[in-house]
Amino acid sequence: MQRWNVLLTSYRNERDFLLEELDNYPGTFTPVEFRDVLIGFVKDKKQLLEAVKENYIPSLSRLIPLDSTFHFRIGTFKEKVQEAIDPLTKKIGKEDTFAVRCERRGFEGELSSQEIEREIGSYVWKKLEARSINPEVDLEDPDLLIVIEIVGPRAGVGLIDKELREKYEVIQV
């Protein structure tokens, strides 16, 4: 199983150009079975974000930093995503608003991005209430955004704060 902690997308039909341009950046980047999608592993995600901000990559559409990744089967997805999100919920404070966003590639008809967002949002809500936090969801501009990226039988989750989203326009969720 390949380690990965970033997901990148290119503009339409520019994945090979993006892969070539990424040769100049630290890390390993691999195309996956979905058009215009790469997964990668870098030692320092902020360093990659800074490098991309300083050096425009014309074919790069999005870059999503992830905190953890896992393989799953349909029957194990819910349990595995909850397990991956548990440490992230501990970073949500009393004053923070949050939202959950999911991008699904594969499993059409078997997994629904909207349903995952609702179920995981409810799961996070209950986790916060258990910590005596009165949760507040902000779907437009949350302080903290929980991202779930599904790439076939692989998935990654990350917690992206508003400051990071504002600083790096390539983070588009």
Coordinates of N, CA and C in Angstrom, one line a residue:
M1 N 0.8 -1.2 0.0 CA 0.0 0.0 0.0 C 0.9 1.2 0.0
Q2 N 0.7 2.1 -0.9 CA 1.4 3.4 -1.0 C 1.0 4.4 0.0
R3 N 2.0 4.9 0.7 CA 1.7 6.0 1.7 C 1.4 7.3 0.9
W4 N 0.4 8.0 1.4 CA 0.1 9.3 0.8 C -0.5 10.2 1.8
N5 N -0.3 11.5 1.7 CA -0.8 12.5 2.6 C -1.2 13.8 1.9
V6 N -1.2 13.8 0.6 CA -1.7 14.9 -0.2 C -2.5 14.3 -1.4
L7 N -3.5 15.0 -1.8 CA -4.3 14.7 -3.0 C -4.2 15.9 -3.9
L8 N -3.9 15.7 -5.2 CA -3.8 16.8 -6.1 C -4.7 16.5 -7.3
T9 N -5.3 17.6 -7.9 CA -6.0 17.4 -9.1 C -5.4 18.4 -10.1
S10 N -5.5 18.0 -11.4 CA -5.0 18.9 -12.4 C -6.2 19.4 -13.1
Y11 N -6.0 20.4 -14.0 CA -7.1 20.8 -14.8 C -7.3 19.7 -15.8
R12 N -8.5 19.7 -16.5 CA -8.9 18.6 -17.4 C -7.8 18.2 -18.4
N13 N -7.5 16.9 -18.3 CA -6.5 16.3 -19.2 C -5.1 16.8 -19.1
E14 N -4.8 17.4 -18.0 CA -3.4 17.9 -17.8 C -2.6 17.2 -16.7
R15 N -3.1 16.0 -16.3 CA -2.5 15.2 -15.3 C -1.0 14.9 -15.6
D16 N -0.7 14.5 -16.8 CA 0.7 14.2 -17.2 C 1.6 15.4 -17.1
F17 N 1.0 16.6 -17.5 CA 1.8 17.8 -17.4 C 2.1 18.1 -15.9
L18 N 1.1 17.9 -15.0 CA 1.2 18.2 -13.6 C 2.3 17.2 -13.0
L19 N 2.2 16.0 -13.4 CA 3.2 15.0 -12.9 C 4.6 15.4 -13.3
E20 N 4.8 15.9 -14.5 CA 6.1 16.3 -15.0 C 6.5 17.5 -14.2
E21 N 5.6 18.5 -14.0 CA 6.0 19.7 -13.2 C 6.4 19.4 -11.8
L22 N 5.7 18.4 -11.2 CA 6.0 18.0 -9.8 C 7.4 17.3 -9.6
D23 N 8.0 17.0 -10.7 CA 9.4 16.5 -10.6 C 10.3 17.4 -9.9
N24 N 10.0 18.7 -9.9 CA 10.8 19.7 -9.3 C 10.5 20.0 -7.8
Y25 N 9.6 19.2 -7.3 CA 9.1 19.4 -5.9 C 9.5 18.1 -5.1
P26 N 9.8 18.3 -3.8 CA 10.1 17.2 -2.9 C 8.8 16.3 -2.7
G27 N 9.0 15.0 -2.7 CA 7.9 14.1 -2.5 C 7.8 13.1 -3.7
T28 N 6.8 12.2 -3.5 CA 6.5 11.3 -4.6 C 5.1 11.4 -5.0
F29 N 4.8 11.5 -6.2 CA 3.4 11.7 -6.7 C 3.1 10.6 -7.8
T30 N 1.9 10.1 -7.6 CA 1.5 9.0 -8.4 C 0.1 9.2 -9.0
P31 N -0.1 8.9 -10.3 CA -1.4 9.0 -10.9 C -2.3 7.8 -10.3
V32 N -3.6 8.0 -10.2 CA -4.5 7.0 -9.8 C -5.4 6.7 -11.0
E33 N -6.3 5.8 -10.7 CA -7.2 5.3 -11.8 C -8.3 6.3 -12.2
F34 N -8.4 7.5 -11.5 CA -9.3 8.5 -11.9 C -8.7 9.6 -12.6
R35 N -9.4 10.1 -13.6 CA -8.8 11.1 -14.5 C -8.4 12.4 -13.7
D36 N -7.3 12.9 -14.0 CA -6.8 14.2 -13.4 C -6.6 14.2 -11.9
V37 N -6.3 13.0 -11.4 CA -6.1 12.9 -9.9 C -4.7 12.2 -9.6
L38 N -4.0 12.8 -8.7 CA -2.7 12.2 -8.2 C -2.8 12.1 -6.7
I39 N -2.1 11.2 -6.2 CA -1.9 11.1 -4.7 C -0.4 11.2 -4.5
G40 N 0.0 11.8 -3.4 CA 1.4 12.0 -3.1 C 1.8 11.9 -1.7
F41 N 3.0 11.7 -1.5 CA 3.6 11.7 -0.1 C 4.7 12.7 0.0
V42 N 4.6 13.6 0.9 CA 5.6 14.6 1.2 C 5.9 14.6 2.7
K43 N 7.2 14.9 3.0 CA 7.5 15.0 4.4 C 7.0 16.2 5.1
D44 N 6.8 17.3 4.4 CA 6.4 18.5 5.0 C 5.3 19.1 4.1
K45 N 4.0 19.0 4.4 CA 2.9 19.5 3.6 C 2.9 21.0 3.5
K46 N 3.3 21.7 4.6 CA 3.3 23.2 4.5 C 4.4 23.6 3.6
Q47 N 5.6 22.9 3.6 CA 6.6 23.3 2.6 C 6.2 23.1 1.2
L48 N 5.4 22.1 0.9 CA 4.9 21.9 -0.5 C 3.9 23.0 -0.8
L49 N 3.0 23.4 0.1 CA 2.1 24.4 -0.1 C 2.8 25.8 -0.4
E50 N 3.9 26.0 0.4 CA 4.6 27.3 0.2 C 5.3 27.3 -1.2
A51 N 5.9 26.1 -1.5 CA 6.6 26.0 -2.8 C 5.6 26.2 -4.0
V52 N 4.4 25.6 -3.8 CA 3.4 25.8 -4.9 C 2.9 27.2 -5.0
K53 N 2.8 27.9 -3.8 CA 2.3 29.3 -3.8 C 3.4 30.2 -4.4
E54 N 4.7 29.9 -4.2 CA 5.7 30.8 -4.7 C 6.0 30.5 -6.2
N55 N 5.7 29.3 -6.7 CA 6.0 28.9 -8.0 C 4.8 28.3 -8.7
Y56 N 4.1 29.2 -9.4 CA 2.9 28.8 -10.1 C 3.0 27.6 -10.9
I57 N 2.1 26.6 -10.8 CA 2.1 25.4 -11.6 C 0.8 25.5 -12.4
P58 N 0.9 25.8 -13.7 CA -0.3 26.0 -14.5 C -1.3 24.9 -14.5
S59 N -0.8 23.6 -14.4 CA -1.8 22.5 -14.6 C -2.4 22.1 -13.2
L60 N -2.0 22.7 -12.1 CA -2.5 22.3 -10.8 C -3.8 23.0 -10.5
S61 N -4.8 22.2 -10.3 CA -6.1 22.8 -9.9 C -6.3 22.9 -8.4
R62 N -6.1 21.8 -7.7 CA -6.3 21.7 -6.3 C -5.2 20.9 -5.6
L63 N -4.9 21.2 -4.3 CA -4.0 20.4 -3.5 C -4.7 20.3 -2.1
I64 N -4.9 19.1 -1.7 CA -5.6 18.9 -0.4 C -4.6 18.1 0.6
P65 N -4.2 18.8 1.6 CA -3.3 18.1 2.6 C -4.2 17.2 3.5
L66 N -3.7 16.0 3.8 CA -4.5 15.1 4.6 C -3.7 14.7 5.8
D67 N -4.4 14.4 6.9 CA -3.8 14.0 8.2 C -3.6 12.5 8.3
S68 N -4.5 11.7 7.7 CA -4.4 10.2 7.7 C -5.1 9.7 6.5
T69 N -4.6 8.5 6.1 CA -5.2 7.8 5.0 C -5.4 6.3 5.3
F70 N -6.3 5.7 4.6 CA -6.6 4.2 4.9 C -7.2 3.6 3.7
H71 N -7.1 2.3 3.6 CA -7.8 1.4 2.6 C -9.1 0.9 3.3
F72 N -10.1 0.7 2.5 CA -11.4 0.2 3.0 C -12.1 -0.6 2.0
R73 N -13.1 -1.3 2.5 CA -14.1 -2.0 1.7 C -15.4 -1.3 2.1
I74 N -16.4 -1.4 1.2 CA -17.7 -0.7 1.5 C -18.2 -1.0 2.9
G75 N -18.1 -2.2 3.4 CA -18.6 -2.6 4.7 C -17.8 -2.1 5.8
T76 N -16.5 -1.6 5.6 CA -15.7 -1.1 6.6 C -15.5 0.4 6.6
F77 N -16.1 1.1 5.6 CA -15.8 2.5 5.4 C -16.2 3.3 6.6
K78 N -17.4 3.2 7.1 CA -17.9 4.0 8.1 C -17.0 3.9 9.4
E79 N -16.7 2.7 9.8 CA -15.9 2.5 11.0 C -14.5 3.1 10.8
K80 N -13.9 2.9 9.6 CA -12.6 3.4 9.4 C -12.5 4.9 9.3
V81 N -13.5 5.5 8.7 CA -13.5 7.0 8.6 C -13.7 7.6 10.0
Q82 N -14.6 7.0 10.8 CA -14.8 7.5 12.2 C -13.5 7.4 13.0
E83 N -12.8 6.2 12.8 CA -11.5 6.0 13.5 C -10.5 7.1 13.1
A84 N -10.5 7.4 11.8 CA -9.5 8.4 11.3 C -9.8 9.8 11.8
I85 N -11.1 10.1 11.9 CA -11.6 11.4 12.3 C -11.5 11.7 13.8
D86 N -11.5 10.6 14.6 CA -11.5 10.8 16.1 C -10.4 11.8 16.6
P87 N -9.1 11.6 16.1 CA -8.1 12.5 16.6 C -8.4 14.0 16.2
L88 N -9.0 14.1 15.0 CA -9.3 15.5 14.5 C -10.3 16.2 15.3
T89 N -11.3 15.5 15.8 CA -12.4 16.1 16.6 C -11.8 16.7 17.9
K90 N -10.7 16.2 18.4 CA -10.1 16.7 19.6 C -9.5 18.1 19.4
K91 N -9.3 18.5 18.1 CA -8.7 19.8 17.8 C -9.8 20.9 17.6
I92 N -11.0 20.5 17.7 CA -12.1 21.4 17.6 C -12.4 22.0 18.9
G93 N -12.3 23.3 19.1 CA -12.5 23.9 20.4 C -13.9 24.5 20.6
K94 N -14.1 25.0 21.8 CA -15.4 25.5 22.2 C -15.9 26.7 21.2
E95 N -15.0 27.5 20.7 CA -15.4 28.6 19.9 C -15.4 28.3 18.4
D96 N -15.0 27.2 18.0 CA -14.8 26.8 16.6 C -16.1 26.4 15.9
T97 N -16.3 26.9 14.7 CA -17.4 26.3 13.9 C -16.7 25.3 13.0
F98 N -17.5 24.3 12.5 CA -16.9 23.3 11.7 C -17.9 22.9 10.6
A99 N -17.4 22.2 9.6 CA -18.2 21.6 8.5 C -17.4 20.3 8.1
V100 N -18.2 19.5 7.4 CA -17.6 18.2 6.8 C -17.8 18.3 5.3
R101 N -16.7 18.1 4.5 CA -16.8 18.0 3.1 C -16.3 16.7 2.6
C102 N -16.9 16.0 1.7 CA -16.5 14.8 1.1 C -16.5 14.8 -0.4
E103 N -15.4 14.3 -1.0 CA -15.3 14.2 -2.4 C -15.1 12.7 -2.7
R104 N -16.1 12.1 -3.4 CA -16.0 10.7 -3.7 C -15.6 10.4 -5.1
R105 N -14.7 9.6 -5.3 CA -14.3 9.1 -6.6 C -14.4 7.6 -6.6
G106 N -15.3 7.0 -7.3 CA -15.6 5.6 -7.3 C -16.8 5.3 -6.4
F107 N -17.2 4.0 -6.4 CA -18.3 3.5 -5.5 C -19.6 4.3 -5.8
E108 N -19.8 4.7 -7.1 CA -21.0 5.3 -7.5 C -22.2 4.4 -7.2
G109 N -23.2 5.0 -6.5 CA -24.4 4.2 -6.2 C -24.2 3.4 -4.9
E110 N -23.0 3.3 -4.4 CA -22.7 2.6 -3.1 C -22.4 3.6 -2.0
L111 N -21.7 4.7 -2.3 CA -21.4 5.7 -1.3 C -21.9 7.0 -1.8
S112 N -22.4 7.8 -1.0 CA -22.9 9.1 -1.3 C -22.2 10.2 -0.5
S113 N -21.6 11.2 -1.2 CA -20.8 12.2 -0.6 C -21.7 13.0 0.4
Q114 N -22.9 13.3 0.0 CA -23.8 14.1 0.9 C -24.2 13.3 2.1
E115 N -24.4 12.0 1.9 CA -24.8 11.1 3.1 C -23.6 11.0 4.0
I116 N -22.4 10.9 3.5 CA -21.2 10.8 4.3 C -21.0 12.1 5.1
E117 N -21.2 13.2 4.4 CA -21.1 14.5 5.1 C -22.1 14.6 6.3
R118 N -23.3 14.2 6.0 CA -24.3 14.3 7.1 C -24.0 13.3 8.3
E119 N -23.7 12.1 7.9 CA -23.4 11.1 9.0 C -22.1 11.4 9.8
I120 N -21.1 11.8 9.1 CA -19.9 12.2 9.8 C -20.1 13.5 10.6
G121 N -20.8 14.4 10.0 CA -21.1 15.7 10.7 C -21.9 15.4 12.0
S122 N -22.8 14.4 12.0 CA -23.5 14.0 13.2 C -22.6 13.3 14.2
Y123 N -21.7 12.5 13.7 CA -20.7 11.8 14.5 C -19.8 12.8 15.2
V124 N -19.3 13.8 14.5 CA -18.5 14.8 15.1 C -19.3 15.6 16.1
W125 N -20.5 16.0 15.8 CA -21.4 16.7 16.7 C -21.5 16.0 18.1
K126 N -21.8 14.7 18.0 CA -21.9 13.9 19.2 C -20.6 13.8 20.0
K127 N -19.5 13.7 19.3 CA -18.2 13.7 19.9 C -17.9 15.0 20.7
L128 N -18.3 16.1 20.1 CA -18.1 17.4 20.7 C -19.0 17.6 21.9
E129 N -20.2 17.2 21.8 CA -21.2 17.2 22.9 C -20.6 16.4 24.1
A130 N -20.0 15.3 23.8 CA -19.5 14.4 24.9 C -18.3 15.1 25.6
R131 N -17.7 16.1 24.9 CA -16.7 16.9 25.6 C -17.2 18.3 26.1
S132 N -18.5 18.3 26.3 CA -19.2 19.5 26.8 C -19.0 20.7 25.9
I133 N -18.9 20.5 24.6 CA -18.8 21.6 23.6 C -20.2 21.7 22.9
N134 N -20.7 22.9 22.8 CA -21.9 23.2 22.1 C -21.5 23.4 20.6
P135 N -21.7 22.3 19.8 CA -21.2 22.4 18.4 C -21.9 23.5 17.6
E136 N -21.2 24.0 16.7 CA -21.8 25.0 15.7 C -21.3 24.7 14.3
V137 N -22.2 24.4 13.4 CA -21.9 24.1 12.0 C -22.0 25.4 11.2
D138 N -21.0 25.6 10.4 CA -21.0 26.7 9.4 C -20.6 26.2 8.1
L139 N -21.6 26.0 7.2 CA -21.3 25.3 5.9 C -20.7 26.3 4.9
E140 N -20.8 27.6 5.2 CA -20.3 28.6 4.2 C -18.8 28.9 4.5
D141 N -18.4 29.1 5.7 CA -17.0 29.5 6.0 C -16.6 29.1 7.4
P142 N -16.5 27.8 7.6 CA -16.2 27.3 8.9 C -14.8 27.6 9.4
D143 N -14.6 27.7 10.7 CA -13.2 27.8 11.2 C -12.4 26.6 10.9
L144 N -13.0 25.4 11.0 CA -12.3 24.1 10.8 C -13.1 23.3 9.8
L145 N -12.5 22.8 8.8 CA -13.1 22.0 7.8 C -12.6 20.6 7.8
I146 N -13.4 19.6 8.1 CA -13.0 18.2 8.0 C -13.2 17.8 6.6
V147 N -12.1 17.3 5.9 CA -12.2 16.9 4.5 C -12.1 15.4 4.5
I148 N -12.9 14.8 3.6 CA -12.8 13.3 3.4 C -12.6 13.2 1.9
E149 N -11.5 12.6 1.4 CA -11.2 12.4 0.0 C -11.2 10.9 -0.2
I150 N -12.2 10.4 -1.1 CA -12.3 9.0 -1.4 C -11.8 8.8 -2.8
V151 N -10.8 7.9 -2.9 CA -10.2 7.6 -4.2 C -10.2 6.1 -4.4
G152 N -11.3 5.6 -5.0 CA -11.5 4.2 -5.1 C -11.5 3.5 -3.7
P153 N -10.7 2.5 -3.5 CA -10.7 1.8 -2.2 C -9.8 2.5 -1.1
R154 N -9.3 3.7 -1.5 CA -8.5 4.5 -0.6 C -9.2 5.7 -0.1
A155 N -8.9 6.2 1.1 CA -9.6 7.4 1.6 C -8.6 8.2 2.5
G156 N -8.7 9.5 2.5 CA -7.9 10.3 3.4 C -8.8 11.3 4.1
V157 N -8.4 11.7 5.3 CA -9.1 12.7 6.0 C -8.1 13.8 6.5
G158 N -8.6 15.0 6.6 CA -7.8 16.1 7.0 C -8.6 17.1 7.7
L159 N -8.0 17.9 8.5 CA -8.6 19.1 9.2 C -7.9 20.3 8.7
I160 N -8.6 21.1 8.0 CA -8.0 22.3 7.4 C -8.7 23.6 8.0
D161 N -7.9 24.4 8.6 CA -8.4 25.6 9.2 C -8.6 26.7 8.2
K162 N -9.4 27.7 8.6 CA -9.7 28.9 7.7 C -8.5 29.6 7.3
E163 N -7.5 29.8 8.2 CA -6.3 30.5 7.9 C -5.5 29.8 6.8
L164 N -5.4 28.5 6.8 CA -4.7 27.7 5.8 C -5.5 27.9 4.4
R165 N -6.8 27.8 4.5 CA -7.6 27.9 3.2 C -7.4 29.3 2.6
E166 N -7.3 30.3 3.5 CA -7.2 31.7 2.9 C -5.8 31.9 2.4
K167 N -4.8 31.3 3.1 CA -3.4 31.6 2.7 C -3.0 30.9 1.4
Y168 N -3.6 29.7 1.2 CA -3.2 28.9 0.0 C -4.5 28.7 -0.9
E169 N -4.6 29.4 -1.9 CA -5.8 29.4 -2.7 C -5.9 28.0 -3.5
V170 N -4.8 27.3 -3.5 CA -4.9 26.0 -4.2 C -5.7 24.9 -3.3
I171 N -5.9 25.2 -2.1 CA -6.7 24.4 -1.2 C -8.1 24.8 -1.5
Q172 N -8.8 24.0 -2.3 CA -10.2 24.3 -2.6 C -11.0 23.0 -2.3
V173 N -11.9 23.2 -1.4 CA -12.7 22.1 -0.9 C -14.2 22.4 -1.1

